[in-house]
CSV table of C-alpha atoms in Angstrom, one decimal:
chain,number,residue,atom,x,y,z
A,1,MET,CA,108.7,93.5,120.0
A,2,PHE,CA,105.3,95.0,119.4
A,3,GLY,CA,106.1,97.9,120.5
A,4,SER,CA,109.1,98.2,117.8
A,5,GLN,CA,106.1,97.3,115.5
A,6,VAL,CA,103.4,99.9,116.5
A,7,LYS,CA,106.0,102.3,116.3
A,8,ARG,CA,107.0,102.1,113.0
A,9,LEU,CA,103.1,101.7,112.1
A,10,ALA,CA,102.9,104.8,113.5
A,11,ALA,CA,106.1,106.1,111.5
A,12,THR,CA,103.9,105.9,108.2
A,13,ILE,CA,101.1,108.3,109.3
A,14,VAL,CA,104.3,111.0,108.3
A,15,ASP,CA,107.2,109.6,107.1
A,16,ALA,CA,108.2,109.0,103.1
A,17,PRO,CA,107.1,105.4,102.3
A,18,PRO,CA,109.9,102.8,102.5
A,19,ARG,CA,111.9,102.1,99.0
A,20,VAL,CA,110.6,98.4,97.2
A,21,PRO,CA,113.2,96.5,95.6
A,22,ALA,CA,112.9,95.1,92.3
A,23,THR,CA,115.1,95.0,89.1
A,24,ALA,CA,114.6,95.6,85.6
A,25,SER,CA,115.3,91.7,84.1
A,26,GLU,CA,112.8,89.8,87.3
A,27,PRO,CA,109.0,90.6,88.3
A,28,PRO,CA,108.5,91.3,91.3
A,29,THR,CA,107.6,89.3,94.5
A,30,THR,CA,104.0,89.2,95.8
A,31,ARG,CA,105.7,90.2,98.8
A,32,GLU,CA,107.4,93.1,96.8
A,33,ARG,CA,103.6,93.9,95.3
A,34,LEU,CA,102.2,93.8,98.6
A,35,LEU,CA,104.9,96.6,100.0
A,36,GLY,CA,104.3,98.3,97.1
A,37,VAL,CA,100.4,98.9,97.6
A,38,LEU,CA,101.3,99.3,101.4
A,39,ALA,CA,103.9,101.7,100.3
A,40,ARG,CA,101.3,104.1,98.5
A,41,GLU,CA,99.8,107.2,100.9
A,42,GLY,CA,96.7,106.3,100.3
A,43,VAL,CA,96.3,102.9,101.6
A,44,ARG,CA,99.4,103.3,104.2
A,45,VAL,CA,97.6,106.8,105.6
A,46,PRO,CA,94.2,105.5,106.3
A,47,LEU,CA,95.5,101.5,107.1
A,48,ALA,CA,97.7,103.5,110.0
A,49,VAL,CA,95.0,105.3,111.1
A,50,PHE,CA,92.5,103.0,111.6
A,51,VAL,CA,94.8,100.3,113.2
A,52,LEU,CA,96.6,102.7,116.1
A,53,SER,CA,93.1,104.4,116.6
A,54,ARG,CA,91.2,100.8,116.8
A,55,ILE,CA,94.1,99.5,119.3
A,56,TYR,CA,93.2,102.3,121.9
A,57,VAL,CA,89.7,102.2,121.7
A,58,PHE,CA,89.8,98.5,122.4
A,59,LEU,CA,92.6,98.4,124.9
A,60,LEU,CA,90.3,101.5,126.9
A,61,GLY,CA,87.5,99.1,126.2
A,62,ALA,CA,89.4,96.3,128.1
A,63,ILE,CA,90.5,98.9,130.5
A,64,ALA,CA,86.7,99.6,131.4
A,65,MET,CA,86.1,96.0,132.0
A,66,GLN,CA,88.3,96.0,134.9
A,67,ILE,CA,86.6,98.7,136.6
A,68,ASP,CA,84.2,97.8,139.4
A,69,VAL,CA,82.6,101.2,139.2
A,70,THR,CA,79.5,100.8,136.9
A,71,LEU,CA,75.9,101.4,136.5
A,72,ALA,CA,73.0,98.3,135.7
A,73,PRO,CA,72.9,98.1,132.1
A,74,VAL,CA,69.8,99.8,130.7
A,75,ALA,CA,67.2,97.3,129.4
A,76,ALA,CA,65.5,98.1,125.5
A,77,LEU,CA,62.2,97.3,126.1
A,78,GLY,CA,63.4,94.6,129.0
A,79,TYR,CA,66.0,93.2,126.1
A,80,PHE,CA,69.5,92.8,127.4
A,81,MET,CA,72.4,90.8,126.3
A,82,PRO,CA,73.4,87.8,127.9
A,83,PRO,CA,77.1,88.6,129.7
A,84,LEU,CA,80.1,87.6,127.5
A,85,TYR,CA,82.9,86.0,129.0
A,86,GLY,CA,86.7,85.2,128.7
A,87,LEU,CA,88.4,87.2,125.9
A,88,GLU,CA,84.9,88.6,124.2
A,89,HIS,CA,84.3,89.9,128.1
A,90,TYR,CA,86.8,92.4,127.4
A,91,LEU,CA,87.0,93.1,123.6
A,92,LEU,CA,83.3,93.2,122.5
A,93,GLN,CA,81.1,93.6,125.7
A,94,PRO,CA,82.0,97.0,126.0
A,95,TRP,CA,80.3,98.3,122.6
A,96,ARG,CA,77.3,96.9,123.0
A,97,ASN,CA,75.1,98.9,125.2
A,98,TRP,CA,72.7,101.3,124.6
A,99,ASP,CA,71.4,101.6,121.7
A,100,GLY,CA,73.2,98.2,120.7
A,101,HIS,CA,70.9,96.2,123.0
A,102,TRP,CA,68.1,98.0,120.4
A,103,TYR,CA,70.2,96.9,117.5
A,104,ALA,CA,70.2,93.8,118.7
A,105,LEU,CA,66.8,93.3,119.3
A,106,ILE,CA,65.5,94.4,116.2
A,107,ALA,CA,67.8,91.9,114.6
A,108,LEU,CA,66.7,89.0,116.4
A,109,GLU,CA,62.7,89.8,116.6
A,110,GLY,CA,62.0,92.4,114.1
A,111,TYR,CA,60.2,95.5,113.7
A,112,GLY,CA,56.8,94.3,114.8
A,113,TYR,CA,58.1,93.6,118.5
A,114,ASP,CA,57.0,97.0,119.6
A,115,ARG,CA,56.2,100.2,117.8
A,116,ALA,CA,59.8,101.9,119.6
A,117,VAL,CA,61.9,99.7,117.4
A,118,THR,CA,60.7,101.7,114.5
A,119,ALA,CA,62.6,104.8,115.7
A,120,PHE,CA,65.6,102.9,114.3
A,121,TYR,CA,66.2,102.4,111.1
A,122,PRO,CA,66.9,98.7,109.0
A,123,LEU,CA,69.9,98.8,106.9
A,124,TYR,CA,72.3,98.2,110.2
A,125,PRO,CA,70.0,95.2,112.3
A,126,LEU,CA,69.5,94.2,108.9
A,127,LEU,CA,73.3,93.4,108.2
A,128,LEU,CA,73.7,92.5,111.7
A,129,HIS,CA,70.8,89.9,111.3
A,130,TRP,CA,72.6,88.4,108.4
A,131,GLY,CA,76.1,88.9,109.9
A,132,ALA,CA,74.7,86.9,113.5
A,133,TRP,CA,73.5,84.3,110.8
A,134,LEU,CA,76.9,83.8,109.3
A,135,LEU,CA,78.7,83.5,112.2
A,136,ASP,CA,76.7,81.3,113.9
A,137,GLY,CA,74.4,83.4,116.3
A,138,ARG,CA,77.0,86.0,117.9
A,139,LEU,CA,75.9,88.9,117.4
A,140,VAL,CA,77.8,91.2,119.1
A,141,LEU,CA,81.0,89.9,117.4
A,142,ALA,CA,79.0,90.6,113.9
A,143,GLY,CA,78.2,93.9,115.0
A,144,VAL,CA,82.0,94.7,115.4
A,145,LEU,CA,82.9,93.5,112.6
A,146,ILE,CA,80.4,95.5,110.7
A,147,SER,CA,81.0,98.8,112.3
A,148,ASN,CA,85.1,98.5,112.1
A,149,VAL,CA,84.9,97.0,108.4
A,150,CYS,CA,82.6,99.8,107.6
A,151,PHE,CA,85.2,103.0,109.2
A,152,LEU,CA,88.1,101.0,107.6
A,153,ALA,CA,86.1,101.4,103.9
A,154,ALA,CA,85.0,104.9,105.6
A,155,LEU,CA,88.7,106.2,106.3
A,156,PHE,CA,90.2,104.5,102.6
A,157,LEU,CA,87.4,106.6,100.6
A,158,LEU,CA,87.8,109.3,102.9
A,159,TYR,CA,91.3,109.8,102.5
A,160,ARG,CA,91.1,109.9,98.3
A,161,LEU,CA,87.5,112.1,98.5
A,162,LEU,CA,89.7,114.7,100.4
A,163,ALA,CA,93.4,114.5,98.4
A,164,GLU,CA,91.2,115.7,95.5
A,165,ASP,CA,90.1,119.5,97.3
A,166,PHE,CA,92.7,119.6,99.6
A,167,SER,CA,96.7,119.2,100.5
A,168,ALA,CA,97.6,115.5,102.0
A,169,THR,CA,99.0,116.9,105.3
A,170,ILE,CA,94.9,118.1,105.5
A,171,ALA,CA,93.8,114.7,104.1
A,172,ARG,CA,95.8,113.0,107.0
A,173,ARG,CA,95.0,115.2,109.8
A,174,THR,CA,91.7,114.8,109.3
A,175,LEU,CA,91.7,111.0,109.8
A,176,VAL,CA,93.2,111.5,112.4
A,177,LEU,CA,91.2,114.0,114.0
A,178,LEU,CA,88.1,111.6,113.3
A,179,ALA,CA,89.5,108.7,114.5
A,180,LEU,CA,90.5,110.5,118.0
A,181,PHE,CA,87.4,112.3,118.8
A,182,PRO,CA,85.6,112.0,122.0
A,183,THR,CA,82.9,109.9,120.8
A,184,ALA,CA,85.2,108.0,117.6
A,185,TYR,CA,84.4,104.7,119.9
A,186,TYR,CA,81.3,104.2,118.7
A,187,PHE,CA,82.8,103.6,115.1
A,188,SER,CA,83.3,100.1,117.0
A,189,ALA,CA,80.5,99.6,118.6
A,190,VAL,CA,77.1,98.3,117.9
A,191,TYR,CA,76.0,101.4,116.0
A,192,SER,CA,75.5,102.9,112.7
A,193,GLU,CA,78.0,105.4,113.0
A,194,SER,CA,80.4,103.6,110.9
A,195,LEU,CA,77.9,102.3,107.8
A,196,PHE,CA,76.6,105.9,107.9
A,197,LEU,CA,79.9,107.2,107.3
A,198,LEU,CA,81.0,105.4,104.7
A,199,LEU,CA,77.6,105.2,102.6
A,200,ALA,CA,78.0,109.5,103.0
A,201,VAL,CA,81.5,109.4,101.9
A,202,GLY,CA,80.9,107.4,99.4
A,203,ALA,CA,77.9,109.4,97.8
A,204,PHE,CA,80.3,112.7,98.0
A,205,TYR,CA,83.1,110.0,96.0
A,206,ALA,CA,80.7,109.2,93.4
A,207,ALA,CA,79.3,112.3,92.9
A,208,ARG,CA,83.0,113.9,92.8
A,209,HIS,CA,83.6,111.4,89.9
A,210,ASN,CA,80.4,112.0,88.1
A,211,TRP,CA,79.4,108.4,89.1
A,212,TRP,CA,75.4,110.0,89.7
A,213,TRP,CA,74.2,106.7,90.1
A,214,LEU,CA,76.5,105.4,92.6
A,215,ALA,CA,76.0,108.6,94.1
A,216,GLY,CA,72.4,108.2,94.3
A,217,LEU,CA,72.3,104.9,95.7
A,218,CYS,CA,75.2,105.3,98.8
A,219,GLY,CA,72.3,108.1,99.3
A,220,PHE,CA,69.5,105.8,99.0
A,221,LEU,CA,71.1,103.0,101.3
A,222,ALA,CA,72.4,105.8,103.8
A,223,THR,CA,68.5,106.9,104.1
A,224,LEU,CA,67.7,103.5,105.0
A,225,THR,CA,70.8,103.8,107.4
A,226,ARG,CA,69.7,106.7,109.3
A,227,VAL,CA,67.3,109.8,109.4
A,228,HIS,CA,70.4,112.2,108.4
A,229,GLY,CA,70.3,110.3,104.5
A,230,ILE,CA,67.8,112.9,103.5
A,231,LEU,CA,70.2,115.7,103.8
A,232,LEU,CA,72.8,114.6,101.5
A,233,LEU,CA,70.2,115.5,98.7
A,234,LEU,CA,71.3,118.7,99.2
A,235,PRO,CA,75.4,118.4,98.2
A,236,LEU,CA,74.3,116.3,96.1
A,237,GLY,CA,72.2,118.5,94.3
A,238,ILE,CA,75.2,121.5,94.7
A,239,LEU,CA,77.7,119.2,92.9
A,240,PHE,CA,75.2,118.2,90.0
A,241,LEU,CA,74.6,121.6,89.7
A,242,LYS,CA,78.2,122.4,89.8
A,243,GLN,CA,79.0,119.7,87.3
A,244,GLN,CA,76.4,119.8,84.6
A,245,GLY,CA,75.4,124.0,85.1
A,246,TRP,CA,72.0,125.5,85.5
A,247,ASN,CA,70.4,124.9,82.2
A,248,PRO,CA,69.2,121.5,81.8
A,249,ARG,CA,69.6,121.1,78.1
A,250,GLY,CA,73.3,120.6,78.8
A,251,TRP,CA,72.9,118.4,81.6
A,252,ARG,CA,74.9,114.9,80.5
A,253,ALA,CA,74.1,113.3,84.5
A,254,ASN,CA,70.3,112.0,84.7
A,255,PRO,CA,69.3,113.4,88.0
A,256,MET,CA,66.9,110.8,88.2
A,257,SER,CA,69.6,109.7,90.3
A,258,LEU,CA,68.8,112.0,92.9
A,259,VAL,CA,65.8,110.7,93.6
A,260,LEU,CA,66.9,107.2,95.0
A,261,VAL,CA,68.5,109.5,98.4
A,262,PRO,CA,64.8,110.2,99.4
A,263,ALA,CA,63.5,107.1,97.7
A,264,GLY,CA,64.8,105.3,101.0
A,265,LEU,CA,63.0,107.0,103.3
A,266,LEU,CA,59.8,106.2,101.3
A,267,VAL,CA,60.5,102.2,101.1
A,268,TYR,CA,61.4,102.3,104.6
A,269,MET,CA,57.9,103.8,105.1
A,270,ALA,CA,55.9,101.6,102.6
A,271,TYR,CA,57.4,98.5,105.3
A,272,LEU,CA,56.5,100.2,107.7
A,273,ARG,CA,52.7,100.8,106.7
A,274,ARG,CA,52.8,97.1,106.0
A,275,ILE,CA,53.7,96.4,109.5
A,276,TRP,CA,52.1,98.8,111.8
A,277,ASP,CA,49.5,100.4,109.1
A,278,ASP,CA,51.1,103.4,109.6
A,279,PRO,CA,53.8,104.7,107.4
A,280,LEU,CA,55.2,107.6,110.1
A,281,VAL,CA,55.3,105.5,113.2
A,282,MET,CA,59.1,106.1,113.6
A,283,LEU,CA,58.2,109.5,114.3
A,284,LYS,CA,56.0,109.1,116.9
A,285,ALA,CA,58.1,106.6,118.4
A,286,GLN,CA,60.8,109.5,119.0
A,287,LYS,CA,58.0,110.0,122.3
A,288,GLY,CA,59.4,107.5,124.1
A,289,TRP,CA,63.0,109.7,124.6
A,290,ASP,CA,61.1,112.1,125.2
A,291,ARG,CA,61.5,114.1,122.2
A,292,TYR,CA,59.2,117.6,121.3
A,293,GLN,CA,59.1,119.7,118.2
A,294,ALA,CA,61.1,123.3,119.0
A,295,THR,CA,63.3,125.7,117.1
A,296,PRO,CA,66.9,125.2,116.8
A,297,ILE,CA,67.2,128.5,119.1
A,298,GLN,CA,64.7,127.6,121.6
A,299,THR,CA,66.9,124.4,121.6
A,300,LEU,CA,69.8,125.8,122.2
A,301,ILE,CA,67.9,128.0,125.4
A,302,ASP,CA,66.8,124.5,127.0
A,303,GLY,CA,70.1,123.4,126.4
A,304,VAL,CA,71.9,125.5,127.9
A,305,LYS,CA,68.4,125.9,131.3
A,306,GLN,CA,69.5,121.8,131.5
A,307,VAL,CA,72.7,122.3,132.7
A,308,ASN,CA,73.3,121.4,135.7
A,309,GLY,CA,76.8,121.4,138.0
A,310,CYS,CA,75.2,119.1,140.7
A,311,ALA,CA,72.5,116.2,141.3
A,312,VAL,CA,71.2,114.6,138.4
A,313,ARG,CA,68.2,117.6,138.1
A,314,ASP,CA,65.8,115.8,136.4
A,315,TRP,CA,65.9,112.1,138.0
A,316,PRO,CA,65.1,111.9,141.6
A,317,GLY,CA,65.2,108.5,142.1
A,318,ALA,CA,68.8,108.1,140.8
A,319,ASN,CA,70.6,108.9,144.3
A,320,VAL,CA,73.4,111.0,143.0
A,321,ASN,CA,73.7,113.8,145.7
A,322,SER,CA,77.2,115.0,144.5
A,323,CYS,CA,78.3,118.4,143.1
A,324,TRP,CA,80.5,117.6,139.5
A,325,TRP,CA,81.7,120.8,139.3
A,326,PRO,CA,82.5,122.2,143.0
A,327,GLN,CA,83.9,118.2,143.3
A,328,ILE,CA,86.6,118.4,140.2
A,329,VAL,CA,87.3,122.1,140.8
A,330,GLN,CA,88.1,121.3,144.9
A,331,HIS,CA,89.9,117.9,144.7
A,332,PRO,CA,90.9,117.7,141.2
A,333,SER,CA,92.1,114.4,141.2
A,334,ILE,CA,92.2,110.2,139.0
A,335,GLY,CA,90.6,109.7,142.5
A,336,THR,CA,87.5,112.1,141.8
A,337,ILE,CA,87.4,111.3,138.0
A,338,ARG,CA,86.5,107.7,139.2
A,339,ASP,CA,84.2,108.1,141.5
A,340,LEU,CA,80.7,107.0,140.8
A,341,GLY,CA,78.6,110.2,142.0
A,342,TRP,CA,81.1,112.2,140.0
A,343,ARG,CA,81.3,110.4,137.0
A,344,TRP,CA,77.4,109.9,137.1
A,345,GLY,CA,76.2,113.9,137.9
A,346,LEU,CA,78.7,114.9,134.7
A,347,SER,CA,77.1,112.1,132.4
A,348,GLU,CA,73.5,113.6,133.2
A,349,SER,CA,74.2,117.6,133.6
A,350,ASN,CA,74.1,118.1,129.9
A,351,ALA,CA,77.5,119.8,130.1
A,352,THR,CA,78.9,117.4,127.5
A,353,GLU,CA,76.1,118.0,125.3
A,354,LEU,CA,76.3,122.0,125.3
A,355,ALA,CA,79.9,121.2,124.9
A,356,PHE,CA,79.7,119.3,121.6
A,357,THR,CA,76.7,121.4,120.0
A,358,ILE,CA,79.3,124.4,120.5
A,359,LEU,CA,82.1,123.2,119.2
A,360,LEU,CA,80.0,122.2,115.9
A,361,ILE,CA,78.6,125.3,115.6
A,362,VAL,CA,82.3,126.8,115.2
A,363,LEU,CA,82.8,124.7,113.0
A,364,GLY,CA,80.2,124.8,111.0
A,365,VAL,CA,80.3,128.7,110.8
A,366,ALA,CA,83.6,128.6,109.9
A,367,ALA,CA,83.3,125.9,107.4
A,368,PHE,CA,81.5,128.6,105.0
A,369,ARG,CA,84.6,130.7,104.8
A,370,LEU,CA,87.0,127.8,104.5
A,371,LEU,CA,85.0,124.6,102.4
A,372,PRO,CA,83.5,124.3,99.1
A,373,LEU,CA,79.2,124.9,99.5
A,374,ALA,CA,78.8,120.8,99.0
A,375,TYR,CA,80.8,120.3,102.2
A,376,SER,CA,79.8,123.1,104.1
A,377,SER,CA,75.9,122.8,103.5
A,378,TYR,CA,75.9,119.4,104.7
A,379,LEU,CA,77.6,120.2,107.7
A,380,ALA,CA,75.1,122.6,108.6
A,381,ALA,CA,72.2,121.0,107.5
A,382,GLY,CA,73.7,118.1,110.3
A,383,ILE,CA,73.4,120.3,113.0
A,384,ILE,CA,70.9,121.8,112.4
A,385,LEU,CA,68.3,118.4,111.8
A,386,PRO,CA,68.8,117.4,115.6
A,387,LEU,CA,67.9,120.4,116.9
A,388,TRP,CA,64.8,120.6,115.6
A,389,SER,CA,63.6,117.5,117.6
A,390,PRO,CA,65.2,118.2,121.5
A,391,SER,CA,64.6,116.0,124.1
A,392,LYS,CA,63.0,116.6,127.6
A,393,VAL,CA,65.5,114.2,129.1
A,394,HIS,CA,68.7,116.1,127.5
A,395,ALA,CA,67.7,119.1,124.9
A,396,LEU,CA,70.7,118.6,122.6
A,397,MET,CA,70.9,114.6,123.1
A,398,SER,CA,73.5,112.6,121.4
A,399,MET,CA,75.4,115.5,119.6
A,400,GLY,CA,78.3,114.8,120.4
A,401,ARG,CA,77.8,111.2,118.1
A,402,PHE,CA,76.0,113.4,115.5
A,403,ALA,CA,79.0,115.1,114.9
A,404,LEU,CA,80.6,111.6,114.1
A,405,ILE,CA,78.9,111.3,110.3
A,406,LEU,CA,79.9,114.9,109.8
A,407,PHE,CA,83.2,114.2,108.1
A,408,PRO,CA,82.9,118.3,106.7
A,409,ALA,CA,83.9,119.3,110.6
A,410,PHE,CA,86.8,117.4,110.6
A,411,ILE,CA,88.3,119.2,107.9
A,412,VAL,CA,87.9,122.2,109.7
A,413,LEU,CA,89.8,121.2,112.5
A,414,ALA,CA,92.1,120.6,110.1
A,415,LEU,CA,92.3,123.4,108.3
A,416,VAL,CA,92.1,125.9,111.6
A,417,ALA,CA,95.3,123.7,113.2
A,418,ARG,CA,97.2,124.3,110.7
A,419,TRP,CA,100.2,124.9,112.6
A,420,ARG,CA,102.1,121.6,113.9
A,421,PRO,CA,102.2,122.8,117.9
A,422,VAL,CA,97.9,123.3,117.7
A,423,TYR,CA,97.7,120.0,115.8
A,424,ALA,CA,99.2,118.3,118.6
A,425,ALA,CA,97.4,119.6,121.1
A,426,LEU,CA,94.1,118.7,119.3
A,427,VAL,CA,95.3,114.8,119.1
A,428,VAL,CA,96.3,115.0,122.8
A,429,VAL,CA,93.1,116.6,124.2
A,430,SER,CA,90.9,114.6,121.9
A,431,ALA,CA,92.6,111.3,122.7
A,432,ILE,CA,92.5,112.0,126.9
A,433,LEU,CA,88.9,112.8,126.4
A,434,LEU,CA,88.3,109.6,124.1
A,435,ALA,CA,89.7,107.8,126.8
A,436,PHE,CA,87.6,108.9,129.2
A,437,PHE,CA,84.2,108.9,127.1
A,438,ALA,CA,85.0,105.7,126.2
A,439,ILE,CA,85.0,104.1,129.6
A,440,GLN,CA,82.0,106.2,130.5
A,441,PHE,CA,80.0,104.3,127.9
A,442,ALA,CA,81.3,100.7,128.2
A,443,SER,CA,80.2,101.3,132.0
A,444,TRP,CA,76.8,102.1,130.9
A,445,PHE,CA,76.9,106.0,131.9
A,446,TRP,CA,75.5,108.5,129.7
A,447,VAL,CA,77.7,110.0,127.4
A,448,ALA,CA,76.1,110.5,123.5
C-alpha cells in the first residue's frame, strides 16, 4: 500500500492534475477544497518534490546508522551532543554532525562562550534556541524541523518565482535537481542552508512583485543568517533599476529599503562589539579554520595543488595509508567504497571540493548567457566570495554546500537538460551521489 501511494505521489510531478468533482447546485466539501488546492501545480509539484526527496534523505540517514564504518565525532570547542536512542537515533542523529554541534553550542551557551562561535551568524541558532524551548529541550528535533519547514517553504516560493520567468517544465526540473543535488541532505540537517535559501528566494520574489520593503526585510534576515546575505544587494539593485528606471525622479519605490540588507550585518557587528568589544571578531574567528586571504585565481591554483590521490597528505596523524584513486580504479566495487581507508582518503583529498567548484564555475559562466542579469550576477558573486578566503586544510572548503544557496545554478542545469534523457541521467547520477555523500556526512566523514 505504501509503495502504491509513493508511486501516485511521484506521478504528480509529471501527470495532469486530478479532477475534483463538484456540482453547480452543491458547494464543494472540505475534502474537495483540499483536493482542489493540491491539484494546483504550484502546490503539488513543490510538495511532491519535498516529500519524495526527504523520504530518500532520511532513509539514507537511517542506513548510515546501521553501518559500522564510522569516524569518531568532532567536538565543537570540546562540546559533544549526547547520543540519541530509538527512533531518534535513526531519524535525527545523522543530521546534527559537524556545524550542527556549533549551532547547538551557540543555542545553549550564547555568543559569550568563546570567540570562535562568532563565525556562525545568529538567526539560525536563535531559532534553534526558541525551538528547543518549545520542544522541551529537544534541540536536534527543533533544528531538523526548522530546516525542513524552511526547505518546504523555499520550494513553494522558488516554484512561484520561476514560473514567472520560465516554463513550468523548467521550474519543476529546477526543484528536482536542487532537492537531489549531492549535498542536498544539508536542507534537512541542523544547518542554516534551508533558512538562507528561503530568505534569498523570498527577497527575489518580493522584488519581482515590487514589494521592496519586504525584499529588504528578507535581505536583512538573510544577512543575519550568513555573510552571503550581503550579496543580495547586487541582484536586488539590478531588479530595482530595471523596474524603477535610472532616473531617481521617476522612482515609485523607496531605495532605502535596500539599506536593510547590509543593516543585518551592522546589527550583528553591534552585538559583537557589546559582547567582545570587537565588531569584527567574526572575521578573526575564521582563523580557527585556517582561512587566509587570496585572490580567486590563487585559490583555484591552491585547490588543484591540494588534490591528492593517496593518503591524507596534511593529516599525518590520521593513520590513513590507502590511495583512494588507484584503489577504486583497480578494485571498483561496493566493498572498496565501504572501506574506511578509502572513504577517509577521498574525504580529505580535496577532489570533491574541486569537482564542485569546477561545476559551479561552468554553470556561472553559462548563466550570463541563459539567465536574466539579476540571477546570473547573484550566482557569480556567490561563487567568487568564498574563493577570497580559502583554507589551508581545504582551499575550496564547503563549495559543494555553498552551491545549495545559489539557486540560479540549478535553473541553468534545468535549461541545459532540456532533452529528457539528459535530465533523467542528471537526476539518476545526482541521486546516487546524494546517497554516498549523505552516508559520508552521517558517518562523520568530511564532505563540505
